[in-house]
Amino acid sequence: MNVFLMIVLMMVIGAIIGGVTNSLAIKMLFRPYKAIYIGGKRLPFTPGLIPKRRDELAYQMGRTVVEHLLTPESLKKKLKDENFVRTIEGWAKEEVGKFLDTEKNFIELAQQLGIHNLDEVAEEKVIRFIEKNI
């Protein structure tokens, strides 16, 4: 019974030590977000490793995604997938249907999409087209 109790006690102590060190390691990686200065000297281990190297990590992750996840072959494969094509067609039909079912005119729809002064811009382009071709 004494040996069993000793083994259980060692397991509990090991679990506590492991939990505390993992918690400390995670906090050292992510916190603090900014450097802490005391008397003009930067406190060691501030900011955390990940906030300090954020720009480099973002660049490397972007490069990894472009080189390994979004390859031309994978995009071609996805665009040829029948399920994906059906989903996109359904979404496009639904969106076009929304525009066709509205009571708004073309200018109001253009303003809803963020295109302002459509009538003036169109008139100006038509005049330029006519002047150029005549």
PDB file of C-alpha atoms in Angstrom:
ATOM      1  CA  MET A   1       0.000   0.000   0.000  1.00  0.00           C
ATOM      2  CA  ASN A   2       2.889   2.336   0.792  1.00  0.00           C
ATOM      3  CA  VAL A   3       4.434   1.891  -2.681  1.00  0.00           C
ATOM      4  CA  PHE A   4       1.119   2.528  -4.423  1.00  0.00           C
ATOM      5  CA  LEU A   5       0.574   5.744  -2.433  1.00  0.00           C
ATOM      6  CA  MET A   6       4.124   6.886  -3.267  1.00  0.00           C
ATOM      7  CA  ILE A   7       3.561   6.297  -7.012  1.00  0.00           C
ATOM      8  CA  VAL A   8       0.248   8.190  -6.991  1.00  0.00           C
ATOM      9  CA  LEU A   9       1.843  11.059  -5.036  1.00  0.00           C
ATOM     10  CA  MET A  10       4.721  11.267  -7.549  1.00  0.00           C
ATOM     11  CA  MET A  11       2.240  11.305 -10.441  1.00  0.00           C
ATOM     12  CA  VAL A  12       0.263  14.153  -8.843  1.00  0.00           C
ATOM     13  CA  ILE A  13       3.415  16.167  -8.121  1.00  0.00           C
ATOM     14  CA  GLY A  14       4.682  15.577 -11.683  1.00  0.00           C
ATOM     15  CA  ALA A  15       1.325  16.689 -13.118  1.00  0.00           C
ATOM     16  CA  ILE A  16       1.372  19.871 -11.031  1.00  0.00           C
ATOM     17  CA  ILE A  17       4.952  20.695 -12.058  1.00  0.00           C
ATOM     18  CA  GLY A  18       4.139  20.009 -15.727  1.00  0.00           C
ATOM     19  CA  GLY A  19       1.007  22.181 -15.608  1.00  0.00           C
ATOM     20  CA  VAL A  20       2.823  25.090 -13.981  1.00  0.00           C
ATOM     21  CA  THR A  21       5.758  24.972 -16.430  1.00  0.00           C
ATOM     22  CA  ASN A  22       3.428  24.714 -19.449  1.00  0.00           C
ATOM     23  CA  SER A  23       1.396  27.656 -18.181  1.00  0.00           C
ATOM     24  CA  LEU A  24       4.563  29.700 -17.649  1.00  0.00           C
ATOM     25  CA  ALA A  25       5.886  28.782 -21.110  1.00  0.00           C
ATOM     26  CA  ILE A  26       2.633  29.817 -22.810  1.00  0.00           C
ATOM     27  CA  LYS A  27       2.590  33.122 -20.945  1.00  0.00           C
ATOM     28  CA  MET A  28       6.217  33.780 -21.890  1.00  0.00           C
ATOM     29  CA  LEU A  29       5.413  33.135 -25.562  1.00  0.00           C
ATOM     30  CA  PHE A  30       2.420  35.459 -25.773  1.00  0.00           C
ATOM     31  CA  ARG A  31       2.713  38.010 -22.949  1.00  0.00           C
ATOM     32  CA  PRO A  32       3.382  40.849 -22.448  1.00  0.00           C
ATOM     33  CA  TYR A  33       2.342  42.319 -25.755  1.00  0.00           C
ATOM     34  CA  LYS A  34       4.665  45.318 -25.504  1.00  0.00           C
ATOM     35  CA  ALA A  35       8.132  45.831 -24.072  1.00  0.00           C
ATOM     36  CA  ILE A  36       8.274  46.928 -20.447  1.00  0.00           C
ATOM     37  CA  TYR A  37      10.909  49.510 -19.511  1.00  0.00           C
ATOM     38  CA  ILE A  38      12.179  50.222 -16.011  1.00  0.00           C
ATOM     39  CA  GLY A  39      14.497  53.209 -15.730  1.00  0.00           C
ATOM     40  CA  GLY A  40      15.175  53.284 -19.458  1.00  0.00           C
ATOM     41  CA  LYS A  41      16.212  49.602 -19.546  1.00  0.00           C
ATOM     42  CA  ARG A  42      14.044  46.988 -21.195  1.00  0.00           C
ATOM     43  CA  LEU A  43      12.906  44.224 -18.884  1.00  0.00           C
ATOM     44  CA  PRO A  44      14.219  40.863 -20.157  1.00  0.00           C
ATOM     45  CA  PHE A  45      11.769  38.590 -21.990  1.00  0.00           C
ATOM     46  CA  THR A  46       9.459  41.477 -22.880  1.00  0.00           C
ATOM     47  CA  PRO A  47       7.606  41.525 -25.173  1.00  0.00           C
ATOM     48  CA  GLY A  48       6.793  37.839 -25.488  1.00  0.00           C
ATOM     49  CA  LEU A  49       8.431  35.882 -28.299  1.00  0.00           C
ATOM     50  CA  ILE A  50       5.396  35.807 -30.582  1.00  0.00           C
ATOM     51  CA  PRO A  51       4.458  39.528 -30.289  1.00  0.00           C
ATOM     52  CA  LYS A  52       8.124  40.449 -30.779  1.00  0.00           C
ATOM     53  CA  ARG A  53       8.418  38.460 -34.023  1.00  0.00           C
ATOM     54  CA  ARG A  54       4.867  39.004 -35.276  1.00  0.00           C
ATOM     55  CA  ASP A  55       5.850  40.496 -38.646  1.00  0.00           C
ATOM     56  CA  GLU A  56       8.333  37.713 -39.391  1.00  0.00           C
ATOM     57  CA  LEU A  57       5.816  35.030 -38.370  1.00  0.00           C
ATOM     58  CA  ALA A  58       3.108  36.591 -40.555  1.00  0.00           C
ATOM     59  CA  TYR A  59       5.456  36.686 -43.552  1.00  0.00           C
ATOM     60  CA  GLN A  60       6.551  33.065 -43.082  1.00  0.00           C
ATOM     61  CA  MET A  61       2.975  31.827 -42.585  1.00  0.00           C
ATOM     62  CA  GLY A  62       1.848  33.672 -45.712  1.00  0.00           C
ATOM     63  CA  ARG A  63       4.700  32.178 -47.691  1.00  0.00           C
ATOM     64  CA  THR A  64       3.856  28.695 -46.422  1.00  0.00           C
ATOM     65  CA  VAL A  65       0.206  29.084 -47.413  1.00  0.00           C
ATOM     66  CA  VAL A  66       1.098  30.303 -50.901  1.00  0.00           C
ATOM     67  CA  GLU A  67       3.769  27.677 -51.544  1.00  0.00           C
ATOM     68  CA  HIS A  68       2.095  24.615 -50.044  1.00  0.00           C
ATOM     69  CA  LEU A  69      -1.647  25.158 -49.561  1.00  0.00           C
ATOM     70  CA  LEU A  70      -2.741  27.381 -52.450  1.00  0.00           C
ATOM     71  CA  THR A  71      -0.862  25.819 -55.305  1.00  0.00           C
ATOM     72  CA  PRO A  72      -2.158  26.239 -58.872  1.00  0.00           C
ATOM     73  CA  GLU A  73      -2.875  22.512 -59.009  1.00  0.00           C
ATOM     74  CA  SER A  74      -5.019  22.592 -55.854  1.00  0.00           C
ATOM     75  CA  LEU A  75      -6.958  25.618 -57.119  1.00  0.00           C
ATOM     76  CA  LYS A  76      -7.579  23.964 -60.508  1.00  0.00           C
ATOM     77  CA  LYS A  77      -8.734  20.810 -58.747  1.00  0.00           C
ATOM     78  CA  LYS A  78     -11.124  22.810 -56.545  1.00  0.00           C
ATOM     79  CA  LEU A  79     -12.535  24.781 -59.483  1.00  0.00           C
ATOM     80  CA  LYS A  80     -13.190  21.549 -61.408  1.00  0.00           C
ATOM     81  CA  ASP A  81     -14.933  19.894 -58.435  1.00  0.00           C
ATOM     82  CA  GLU A  82     -18.630  19.425 -59.312  1.00  0.00           C
ATOM     83  CA  ASN A  83     -19.784  20.062 -55.751  1.00  0.00           C
ATOM     84  CA  PHE A  84     -17.943  23.383 -55.619  1.00  0.00           C
ATOM     85  CA  VAL A  85     -19.278  24.440 -59.041  1.00  0.00           C
ATOM     86  CA  ARG A  86     -22.855  23.633 -57.988  1.00  0.00           C
ATOM     87  CA  THR A  87     -22.434  25.609 -54.776  1.00  0.00           C
ATOM     88  CA  ILE A  88     -21.045  28.653 -56.584  1.00  0.00           C
ATOM     89  CA  GLU A  89     -23.753  28.488 -59.266  1.00  0.00           C
ATOM     90  CA  GLY A  90     -26.448  28.294 -56.595  1.00  0.00           C
ATOM     91  CA  TRP A  91     -24.996  31.261 -54.748  1.00  0.00           C
ATOM     92  CA  ALA A  92     -24.704  33.302 -57.966  1.00  0.00           C
ATOM     93  CA  LYS A  93     -28.296  32.520 -58.977  1.00  0.00           C
ATOM     94  CA  GLU A  94     -29.512  33.520 -55.521  1.00  0.00           C
ATOM     95  CA  GLU A  95     -27.631  36.839 -55.601  1.00  0.00           C
ATOM     96  CA  VAL A  96     -28.790  37.676 -59.140  1.00  0.00           C
ATOM     97  CA  GLY A  97     -32.332  36.746 -58.125  1.00  0.00           C
ATOM     98  CA  LYS A  98     -32.144  39.239 -55.248  1.00  0.00           C
ATOM     99  CA  PHE A  99     -31.204  42.007 -57.683  1.00  0.00           C
ATOM    100  CA  LEU A 100     -33.922  41.052 -60.169  1.00  0.00           C
ATOM    101  CA  ASP A 101     -36.631  40.887 -57.491  1.00  0.00           C
ATOM    102  CA  THR A 102     -35.998  44.387 -56.135  1.00  0.00           C
ATOM    103  CA  GLU A 103     -38.079  47.418 -57.069  1.00  0.00           C
ATOM    104  CA  LYS A 104     -34.946  49.595 -57.271  1.00  0.00           C
ATOM    105  CA  ASN A 105     -33.762  51.071 -60.528  1.00  0.00           C
ATOM    106  CA  PHE A 106     -30.266  50.645 -61.932  1.00  0.00           C
ATOM    107  CA  ILE A 107     -28.898  53.844 -60.376  1.00  0.00           C
ATOM    108  CA  GLU A 108     -30.146  52.875 -56.901  1.00  0.00           C
ATOM    109  CA  LEU A 109     -28.588  49.418 -57.254  1.00  0.00           C
ATOM    110  CA  ALA A 110     -25.278  50.995 -58.288  1.00  0.00           C
ATOM    111  CA  GLN A 111     -25.386  53.295 -55.251  1.00  0.00           C
ATOM    112  CA  GLN A 112     -26.049  50.267 -53.039  1.00  0.00           C
ATOM    113  CA  LEU A 113     -22.841  48.728 -54.451  1.00  0.00           C
ATOM    114  CA  GLY A 114     -20.909  51.934 -53.697  1.00  0.00           C
ATOM    115  CA  ILE A 115     -20.942  53.425 -57.210  1.00  0.00           C
ATOM    116  CA  HIS A 116     -22.133  57.026 -56.936  1.00  0.00           C
ATOM    117  CA  ASN A 117     -22.968  59.516 -59.729  1.00  0.00           C
ATOM    118  CA  LEU A 118     -23.484  56.667 -62.175  1.00  0.00           C
ATOM    119  CA  ASP A 119     -25.590  58.734 -64.544  1.00  0.00           C
ATOM    120  CA  GLU A 120     -22.951  61.481 -64.758  1.00  0.00           C
ATOM    121  CA  VAL A 121     -20.082  59.021 -65.200  1.00  0.00           C
ATOM    122  CA  ALA A 122     -21.968  57.065 -67.865  1.00  0.00           C
ATOM    123  CA  GLU A 123     -22.891  60.247 -69.758  1.00  0.00           C
ATOM    124  CA  GLU A 124     -19.278  61.441 -69.674  1.00  0.00           C
ATOM    125  CA  LYS A 125     -17.996  58.098 -70.964  1.00  0.00           C
ATOM    126  CA  VAL A 126     -20.588  58.021 -73.764  1.00  0.00           C
ATOM    127  CA  ILE A 127     -19.593  61.537 -74.848  1.00  0.00           C
ATOM    128  CA  ARG A 128     -15.895  60.569 -74.840  1.00  0.00           C
ATOM    129  CA  PHE A 129     -16.666  57.396 -76.804  1.00  0.00           C
ATOM    130  CA  ILE A 130     -18.649  59.340 -79.405  1.00  0.00           C
ATOM    131  CA  GLU A 131     -15.971  62.040 -79.717  1.00  0.00           C
ATOM    132  CA  LYS A 132     -13.254  59.437 -80.091  1.00  0.00           C
ATOM    133  CA  ASN A 133     -15.060  57.357 -82.728  1.00  0.00           C
ATOM    134  CA  ILE A 134     -16.618  60.119 -84.828  1.00  0.00           C
TER     135      ILE A 134
END
